[in-house]
mmCIF file of N, CA and C in Angstrom:
data_model
loop_
_atom_site.group_PDB
_atom_site.id
_atom_site.type_symbol
_atom_site.label_atom_id
_atom_site.label_comp_id
_atom_site.label_asym_id
_atom_site.label_seq_id
_atom_site.Cartn_x
_atom_site.Cartn_y
_atom_site.Cartn_z
ATOM 1 N N MET N 1 -35.753 135.094 -125.552
ATOM 2 C CA MET N 1 -34.897 134.418 -124.604
ATOM 3 C C MET N 1 -33.464 134.478 -125.143
ATOM 4 N N ILE N 2 -32.571 134.877 -124.290
ATOM 5 C CA ILE N 2 -31.151 134.919 -124.639
ATOM 6 C C ILE N 2 -30.421 133.895 -123.780
ATOM 7 N N GLN N 3 -29.576 133.098 -124.409
ATOM 8 C CA GLN N 3 -28.748 132.117 -123.698
ATOM 9 C C GLN N 3 -27.331 132.661 -123.610
ATOM 10 N N ILE N 4 -26.762 132.678 -122.403
ATOM 11 C CA ILE N 4 -25.390 133.114 -122.187
ATOM 12 C C ILE N 4 -24.596 131.903 -121.733
ATOM 13 N N THR N 5 -23.518 131.594 -122.452
ATOM 14 C CA THR N 5 -22.731 130.391 -122.190
ATOM 15 C C THR N 5 -21.295 130.767 -121.863
ATOM 16 N N LEU N 6 -20.767 130.173 -120.815
ATOM 17 C CA LEU N 6 -19.366 130.298 -120.457
ATOM 18 C C LEU N 6 -18.737 128.929 -120.648
ATOM 19 N N SER N 7 -17.895 128.801 -121.666
ATOM 20 C CA SER N 7 -17.270 127.521 -121.972
ATOM 21 C C SER N 7 -16.042 127.323 -121.092
ATOM 22 N N LEU N 8 -15.919 126.107 -120.555
ATOM 23 C CA LEU N 8 -14.757 125.754 -119.746
ATOM 24 C C LEU N 8 -13.827 124.837 -120.533
ATOM 25 N N GLY N 9 -14.092 124.713 -121.797
ATOM 26 C CA GLY N 9 -13.386 123.773 -122.648
ATOM 27 C C GLY N 9 -14.336 122.644 -122.979
ATOM 28 N N SER N 10 -14.217 122.123 -124.142
ATOM 29 C CA SER N 10 -15.158 121.121 -124.631
ATOM 30 C C SER N 10 -15.183 119.909 -123.723
ATOM 31 N N PRO N 11 -16.332 119.408 -123.305
ATOM 32 C CA PRO N 11 -17.683 119.923 -123.525
ATOM 33 C C PRO N 11 -18.251 120.647 -122.316
ATOM 34 N N SER N 12 -17.437 121.019 -121.348
ATOM 35 C CA SER N 12 -17.943 121.644 -120.121
ATOM 36 C C SER N 12 -18.326 123.098 -120.345
ATOM 37 N N ARG N 13 -19.522 123.454 -119.816
ATOM 38 C CA ARG N 13 -19.974 124.834 -119.956
ATOM 39 C C ARG N 13 -20.994 125.168 -118.869
ATOM 40 N N TYR N 14 -21.020 126.419 -118.503
ATOM 41 C CA TYR N 14 -22.061 126.955 -117.632
ATOM 42 C C TYR N 14 -22.973 127.814 -118.503
ATOM 43 N N VAL N 15 -24.283 127.696 -118.245
ATOM 44 C CA VAL N 15 -25.258 128.410 -119.069
ATOM 45 C C VAL N 15 -26.293 129.062 -118.157
ATOM 46 N N PHE N 16 -26.661 130.301 -118.505
ATOM 47 C CA PHE N 16 -27.836 130.898 -117.874
ATOM 48 C C PHE N 16 -28.630 131.612 -118.952
ATOM 49 N N TYR N 17 -29.855 131.972 -118.606
ATOM 50 C CA TYR N 17 -30.799 132.486 -119.589
ATOM 51 C C TYR N 17 -31.372 133.809 -119.112
ATOM 52 N N PHE N 18 -31.634 134.670 -120.076
ATOM 53 C CA PHE N 18 -32.263 135.961 -119.794
ATOM 54 C C PHE N 18 -33.542 136.045 -120.608
ATOM 55 N N ASP N 19 -34.665 136.176 -119.911
ATOM 56 C CA ASP N 19 -35.967 136.321 -120.546
ATOM 57 C C ASP N 19 -36.174 137.810 -120.811
ATOM 58 N N THR N 20 -36.087 138.195 -122.071
ATOM 59 C CA THR N 20 -36.154 139.613 -122.433
ATOM 60 C C THR N 20 -37.555 140.205 -122.271
ATOM 61 N N GLU N 21 -38.590 139.371 -122.351
ATOM 62 C CA GLU N 21 -39.959 139.879 -122.196
ATOM 63 C C GLU N 21 -40.301 140.148 -120.736
ATOM 64 N N ASN N 22 -39.870 139.257 -119.836
ATOM 65 C CA ASN N 22 -40.208 139.380 -118.414
ATOM 66 C C ASN N 22 -39.038 139.866 -117.567
ATOM 67 N N THR N 23 -37.957 140.201 -118.199
ATOM 68 C CA THR N 23 -36.718 140.658 -117.541
ATOM 69 C C THR N 23 -36.335 139.782 -116.344
ATOM 70 N N GLN N 24 -36.233 138.485 -116.615
ATOM 71 C CA GLN N 24 -35.820 137.526 -115.593
ATOM 72 C C GLN N 24 -34.482 136.907 -115.985
ATOM 73 N N ILE N 25 -33.662 136.635 -114.980
ATOM 74 C CA ILE N 25 -32.403 135.925 -115.196
ATOM 75 C C ILE N 25 -32.504 134.595 -114.466
ATOM 76 N N SER N 26 -32.143 133.522 -115.152
ATOM 77 C CA SER N 26 -32.228 132.186 -114.551
ATOM 78 C C SER N 26 -31.043 131.926 -113.633
ATOM 79 N N ASP N 27 -31.136 130.810 -112.908
ATOM 80 C CA ASP N 27 -29.967 130.281 -112.222
ATOM 81 C C ASP N 27 -28.958 129.878 -113.285
ATOM 82 N N THR N 28 -27.758 129.557 -112.865
ATOM 83 C CA THR N 28 -26.733 129.056 -113.777
ATOM 84 C C THR N 28 -26.765 127.541 -113.745
ATOM 85 N N TYR N 29 -26.702 126.921 -114.917
ATOM 86 C CA TYR N 29 -26.779 125.460 -115.045
ATOM 87 C C TYR N 29 -25.501 124.937 -115.683
ATOM 88 N N TYR N 30 -25.049 123.794 -115.178
ATOM 89 C CA TYR N 30 -23.844 123.158 -115.706
ATOM 90 C C TYR N 30 -24.240 122.120 -116.747
ATOM 91 N N ASN N 31 -23.824 122.319 -117.966
ATOM 92 C CA ASN N 31 -24.077 121.406 -119.090
ATOM 93 C C ASN N 31 -25.536 120.983 -119.225
ATOM 94 N N PRO N 32 -26.436 121.926 -119.448
ATOM 95 C CA PRO N 32 -27.829 121.517 -119.657
ATOM 96 C C PRO N 32 -27.941 120.601 -120.873
ATOM 97 N N ILE N 33 -28.861 119.644 -120.774
ATOM 98 C CA ILE N 33 -29.041 118.643 -121.824
ATOM 99 C C ILE N 33 -30.087 119.088 -122.830
ATOM 100 N N LEU N 34 -31.141 119.732 -122.327
ATOM 101 C CA LEU N 34 -32.278 120.070 -123.174
ATOM 102 C C LEU N 34 -33.004 121.273 -122.585
ATOM 103 N N THR N 35 -33.466 122.167 -123.445
ATOM 104 C CA THR N 35 -34.362 123.238 -123.014
ATOM 105 C C THR N 35 -35.617 123.176 -123.872
ATOM 106 N N GLU N 36 -36.739 123.505 -123.237
ATOM 107 C CA GLU N 36 -38.020 123.560 -123.924
ATOM 108 C C GLU N 36 -38.820 124.685 -123.289
ATOM 109 N N ASP N 37 -39.092 125.721 -124.066
ATOM 110 C CA ASP N 37 -39.722 126.931 -123.543
ATOM 111 C C ASP N 37 -38.898 127.436 -122.365
ATOM 112 N N THR N 38 -39.480 127.487 -121.169
ATOM 113 C CA THR N 38 -38.704 127.927 -120.004
ATOM 114 C C THR N 38 -38.291 126.747 -119.118
ATOM 115 N N ASN N 39 -38.408 125.531 -119.611
ATOM 116 C CA ASN N 39 -37.996 124.351 -118.844
ATOM 117 C C ASN N 39 -36.621 123.881 -119.300
ATOM 118 N N ILE N 40 -35.906 123.277 -118.365
ATOM 119 C CA ILE N 40 -34.541 122.838 -118.633
ATOM 120 C C ILE N 40 -34.326 121.451 -118.039
ATOM 121 N N LEU N 41 -33.496 120.655 -118.682
ATOM 122 C CA LEU N 41 -33.155 119.304 -118.233
ATOM 123 C C LEU N 41 -31.648 119.242 -118.046
ATOM 124 N N TYR N 42 -31.209 118.767 -116.864
ATOM 125 C CA TYR N 42 -29.775 118.670 -116.593
ATOM 126 C C TYR N 42 -29.519 117.593 -115.547
ATOM 127 N N VAL N 43 -28.275 117.145 -115.461
ATOM 128 C CA VAL N 43 -27.850 116.164 -114.458
ATOM 129 C C VAL N 43 -27.239 116.922 -113.289
ATOM 130 N N HIS N 44 -27.636 116.530 -112.086
ATOM 131 C CA HIS N 44 -27.114 117.152 -110.866
ATOM 132 C C HIS N 44 -26.564 116.056 -109.950
ATOM 133 N N ASP N 45 -25.391 116.243 -109.412
ATOM 134 C CA ASP N 45 -24.756 115.286 -108.486
ATOM 135 C C ASP N 45 -24.625 113.880 -109.076
ATOM 136 N N GLU N 46 -24.433 113.772 -110.369
ATOM 137 C CA GLU N 46 -24.157 112.525 -111.088
ATOM 138 C C GLU N 46 -25.263 111.480 -111.046
ATOM 139 N N ARG N 47 -26.266 111.607 -110.225
ATOM 140 C CA ARG N 47 -27.325 110.606 -110.114
ATOM 141 C C ARG N 47 -28.724 111.165 -110.346
ATOM 142 N N LYS N 48 -28.867 112.475 -110.298
ATOM 143 C CA LYS N 48 -30.186 113.095 -110.410
ATOM 144 C C LYS N 48 -30.347 113.770 -111.764
ATOM 145 N N LEU N 49 -31.411 113.407 -112.448
ATOM 146 C CA LEU N 49 -31.804 114.099 -113.665
ATOM 147 C C LEU N 49 -32.922 115.046 -113.260
ATOM 148 N N ILE N 50 -32.733 116.317 -113.510
ATOM 149 C CA ILE N 50 -33.697 117.314 -113.068
ATOM 150 C C ILE N 50 -34.319 118.009 -114.276
ATOM 151 N N TYR N 51 -35.652 118.091 -114.249
ATOM 152 C CA TYR N 51 -36.421 118.825 -115.247
ATOM 153 C C TYR N 51 -37.196 119.885 -114.477
ATOM 154 N N ARG N 52 -36.945 121.145 -114.784
ATOM 155 C CA ARG N 52 -37.568 122.220 -114.011
ATOM 156 C C ARG N 52 -37.748 123.469 -114.844
ATOM 157 N N ASP N 53 -38.553 124.376 -114.333
ATOM 158 C CA ASP N 53 -38.648 125.700 -114.925
ATOM 159 C C ASP N 53 -37.335 126.411 -114.604
ATOM 160 N N MET N 54 -36.675 126.939 -115.620
ATOM 161 C CA MET N 54 -35.347 127.514 -115.412
ATOM 162 C C MET N 54 -35.364 128.793 -114.582
ATOM 163 N N PHE N 55 -36.529 129.433 -114.457
ATOM 164 C CA PHE N 55 -36.618 130.667 -113.694
ATOM 165 C C PHE N 55 -37.261 130.487 -112.326
ATOM 166 N N ASP N 56 -38.132 129.489 -112.176
ATOM 167 C CA ASP N 56 -38.890 129.341 -110.937
ATOM 168 C C ASP N 56 -39.251 127.865 -110.721
ATOM 169 N N ALA N 57 -38.530 127.198 -109.852
ATOM 170 C CA ALA N 57 -38.759 125.763 -109.602
ATOM 171 C C ALA N 57 -40.136 125.483 -109.012
ATOM 172 N N SER N 58 -40.787 126.485 -108.430
ATOM 173 C CA SER N 58 -42.126 126.249 -107.889
ATOM 174 C C SER N 58 -43.157 126.034 -109.003
ATOM 175 N N LYS N 59 -42.844 126.463 -110.219
ATOM 176 C CA LYS N 59 -43.747 126.260 -111.356
ATOM 177 C C LYS N 59 -43.632 124.847 -111.916
ATOM 178 N N MET N 60 -42.417 124.314 -111.946
ATOM 179 C CA MET N 60 -42.176 122.958 -112.469
ATOM 180 C C MET N 60 -40.868 122.466 -111.882
ATOM 181 N N TYR N 61 -40.921 121.309 -111.240
ATOM 182 C CA TYR N 61 -39.706 120.677 -110.745
ATOM 183 C C TYR N 61 -39.945 119.180 -110.641
ATOM 184 N N ARG N 62 -39.191 118.411 -111.395
ATOM 185 C CA ARG N 62 -39.239 116.951 -111.343
ATOM 186 C C ARG N 62 -37.816 116.448 -111.214
ATOM 187 N N GLU N 63 -37.635 115.445 -110.383
ATOM 188 C CA GLU N 63 -36.312 114.873 -110.145
ATOM 189 C C GLU N 63 -36.390 113.373 -110.358
ATOM 190 N N PHE N 64 -35.439 112.832 -111.108
ATOM 191 C CA PHE N 64 -35.402 111.404 -111.408
ATOM 192 C C PHE N 64 -34.036 110.870 -111.007
ATOM 193 N N ILE N 65 -34.015 109.873 -110.120
ATOM 194 C CA ILE N 65 -32.766 109.269 -109.658
ATOM 195 C C ILE N 65 -32.489 108.038 -110.514
ATOM 196 N N ARG N 66 -31.292 107.978 -111.085
ATOM 197 C CA ARG N 66 -30.884 106.839 -111.894
ATOM 198 C C ARG N 66 -29.438 106.503 -111.571
ATOM 199 N N ASP N 67 -29.010 105.308 -111.928
ATOM 200 C CA ASP N 67 -27.622 104.886 -111.740
ATOM 201 C C ASP N 67 -26.828 105.228 -112.998
ATOM 202 N N PHE N 68 -26.700 106.533 -113.277
ATOM 203 C CA PHE N 68 -25.962 106.947 -114.455
ATOM 204 C C PHE N 68 -24.505 106.509 -114.348
ATOM 205 N N SER N 69 -23.923 106.154 -115.463
ATOM 206 C CA SER N 69 -22.503 105.816 -115.495
ATOM 207 C C SER N 69 -21.682 107.050 -115.152
ATOM 208 N N GLU N 70 -20.569 106.819 -114.487
ATOM 209 C CA GLU N 70 -19.656 107.926 -114.214
ATOM 210 C C GLU N 70 -18.923 108.258 -115.504
ATOM 211 N N THR N 71 -19.011 109.506 -115.900
ATOM 212 C CA THR N 71 -18.330 109.985 -117.099
ATOM 213 C C THR N 71 -17.522 111.219 -116.712
ATOM 214 N N ALA N 72 -16.590 111.613 -117.565
ATOM 215 C CA ALA N 72 -15.755 112.774 -117.261
ATOM 216 C C ALA N 72 -16.609 114.009 -116.999
ATOM 217 N N VAL N 73 -17.645 114.174 -117.799
ATOM 218 C CA VAL N 73 -18.634 115.240 -117.600
ATOM 219 C C VAL N 73 -19.945 114.526 -117.280
ATOM 220 N N PRO N 74 -20.487 114.676 -116.057
ATOM 221 C CA PRO N 74 -21.660 113.891 -115.649
ATOM 222 C C PRO N 74 -22.831 113.917 -116.623
ATOM 223 N N SER N 75 -23.077 115.040 -117.272
ATOM 224 C CA SER N 75 -24.212 115.115 -118.196
ATOM 225 C C SER N 75 -24.013 114.249 -119.434
ATOM 226 N N ASN N 76 -22.789 113.837 -119.732
ATOM 227 C CA ASN N 76 -22.539 112.995 -120.900
ATOM 228 C C ASN N 76 -23.138 111.601 -120.754
ATOM 229 N N ALA N 77 -23.496 111.204 -119.556
ATOM 230 C CA ALA N 77 -24.137 109.898 -119.359
ATOM 231 C C ALA N 77 -25.495 109.858 -120.039
ATOM 232 N N VAL N 78 -26.164 110.998 -120.149
ATOM 233 C CA VAL N 78 -27.438 111.099 -120.873
ATOM 234 C C VAL N 78 -27.084 111.612 -122.265
ATOM 235 N N TYR N 79 -27.149 110.732 -123.259
ATOM 236 C CA TYR N 79 -26.671 111.116 -124.583
ATOM 237 C C TYR N 79 -27.774 111.477 -125.563
ATOM 238 N N GLN N 80 -29.035 111.312 -125.177
ATOM 239 C CA GLN N 80 -30.129 111.767 -126.030
ATOM 240 C C GLN N 80 -31.340 112.062 -125.159
ATOM 241 N N ALA N 81 -32.019 113.158 -125.467
ATOM 242 C CA ALA N 81 -33.236 113.525 -124.731
ATOM 243 C C ALA N 81 -34.166 114.297 -125.651
ATOM 244 N N ASP N 82 -35.441 113.926 -125.616
ATOM 245 C CA ASP N 82 -36.480 114.604 -126.383
ATOM 246 C C ASP N 82 -37.731 114.664 -125.511
ATOM 247 N N ILE N 83 -38.572 115.638 -125.796
ATOM 248 C CA ILE N 83 -39.888 115.703 -125.163
ATOM 249 C C ILE N 83 -40.923 115.741 -126.275
ATOM 250 N N VAL N 84 -41.809 114.752 -126.263
ATOM 251 C CA VAL N 84 -42.882 114.667 -127.242
ATOM 252 C C VAL N 84 -44.173 114.341 -126.491
ATOM 253 N N ASN N 85 -45.209 115.127 -126.749
ATOM 254 C CA ASN N 85 -46.515 114.905 -126.110
ATOM 255 C C ASN N 85 -46.409 114.781 -124.591
ATOM 256 N N ASN N 86 -45.653 115.686 -123.989
ATOM 257 C CA ASN N 86 -45.478 115.730 -122.536
ATOM 258 C C ASN N 86 -44.833 114.466 -121.960
ATOM 259 N N THR N 87 -44.036 113.792 -122.772
ATOM 260 C CA THR N 87 -43.283 112.613 -122.334
ATOM 261 C C THR N 87 -41.804 112.835 -122.617
ATOM 262 N N LEU N 88 -40.991 112.644 -121.594
ATOM 263 C CA LEU N 88 -39.543 112.751 -121.731
ATOM 264 C C LEU N 88 -38.996 111.410 -122.180
ATOM 265 N N HIS N 89 -38.293 111.412 -123.291
ATOM 266 C CA HIS N 89 -37.662 110.197 -123.808
ATOM 267 C C HIS N 89 -36.158 110.402 -123.662
ATOM 268 N N ILE N 90 -35.507 109.517 -122.885
ATOM 269 C CA ILE N 90 -34.057 109.650 -122.682
ATOM 270 C C ILE N 90 -33.340 108.350 -123.024
ATOM 271 N N LYS N 91 -32.110 108.516 -123.472
ATOM 272 C CA LYS N 91 -31.184 107.405 -123.652
ATOM 273 C C LYS N 91 -29.946 107.758 -122.844
ATOM 274 N N TYR N 92 -29.464 106.774 -122.077
ATOM 275 C CA TYR N 92 -28.345 107.057 -121.191
ATOM 276 C C TYR N 92 -27.521 105.803 -120.925
ATOM 277 N N PHE N 93 -26.334 106.038 -120.383
ATOM 278 C CA PHE N 93 -25.462 104.951 -119.957
ATOM 279 C C PHE N 93 -25.664 104.727 -118.462
ATOM 280 N N GLU N 94 -25.749 103.437 -118.074
ATOM 281 C CA GLU N 94 -26.014 103.098 -116.677
ATOM 282 C C GLU N 94 -24.917 102.189 -116.141
ATOM 283 N N GLY N 95 -24.521 102.437 -114.887
ATOM 284 C CA GLY N 95 -23.594 101.571 -114.185
ATOM 285 C C GLY N 95 -22.174 101.613 -114.708
ATOM 286 N N PRO N 96 -21.295 100.830 -114.075
ATOM 287 C CA PRO N 96 -19.867 100.858 -114.421
ATOM 288 C C PRO N 96 -19.555 100.264 -115.795
ATOM 289 N N ASP N 97 -20.466 99.463 -116.340
ATOM 290 C CA ASP N 97 -20.221 98.838 -117.645
ATOM 291 C C ASP N 97 -20.805 99.634 -118.812
ATOM 292 N N LEU N 98 -21.295 100.854 -118.540
ATOM 293 C CA LEU N 98 -21.870 101.730 -119.559
ATOM 294 C C LEU N 98 -22.979 101.041 -120.364
ATOM 295 N N GLU N 99 -23.857 100.346 -119.643
ATOM 296 C CA GLU N 99 -24.979 99.676 -120.294
ATOM 297 C C GLU N 99 -25.942 100.726 -120.840
ATOM 298 N N GLU N 100 -26.338 100.588 -122.100
ATOM 299 C CA GLU N 100 -27.246 101.544 -122.716
ATOM 300 C C GLU N 100 -28.680 101.291 -122.258
ATOM 301 N N LYS N 101 -29.339 102.346 -121.837
ATOM 302 C CA LYS N 101 -30.727 102.277 -121.381
ATOM 303 C C LYS N 101 -31.554 103.292 -122.166
ATOM 304 N N GLU N 102 -32.826 102.979 -122.299
ATOM 305 C CA GLU N 102 -33.776 103.868 -122.950
ATOM 306 C C GLU N 102 -35.018 103.912 -122.084
ATOM 307 N N GLU N 103 -35.568 105.114 -121.904
ATOM 308 C CA GLU N 103 -36.690 105.247 -120.980
ATOM 309 C C GLU N 103 -37.620 106.366 -121.426
ATOM 310 N N GLU N 104 -38.905 106.176 -121.160
ATOM 311 C CA GLU N 104 -39.906 107.219 -121.373
ATOM 312 C C GLU N 104 -40.531 107.560 -120.031
ATOM 313 N N ILE N 105 -40.621 108.849 -119.749
ATOM 314 C CA ILE N 105 -41.125 109.314 -118.457
ATOM 315 C C ILE N 105 -42.222 110.339 -118.722
ATOM 316 N N ALA N 106 -43.401 110.099 -118.195
ATOM 317 C CA ALA N 106 -44.498 111.066 -118.328
ATOM 318 C C ALA N 106 -44.197 112.298 -117.494
ATOM 319 N N LEU N 107 -44.380 113.441 -118.096
ATOM 320 C CA LEU N 107 -44.154 114.695 -117.360
ATOM 321 C C LEU N 107 -45.498 115.252 -116.952
#
């Protein structure tokens, strides 16, 4: 897997992936938070956290709506993410007061 990144200045970036074994090119993602195998986690439209297969959403697509805090770069509202035993563990800022939240989501 090759990752191609176009930096727009810290910390904004566009990223896409090329699977060298299957000769597939992914969609382009804005500031992805986490990748695991062919799955990717990113914030879309400031309120949606999306976990999907980076090449084919029909294989895996999960969407989580949260009241993420508005930040200069929307993905910065989610400041930590891990996947352990098929569970997504995230830490993020919520609402206008940047309240810290922690959550575990079964995938």
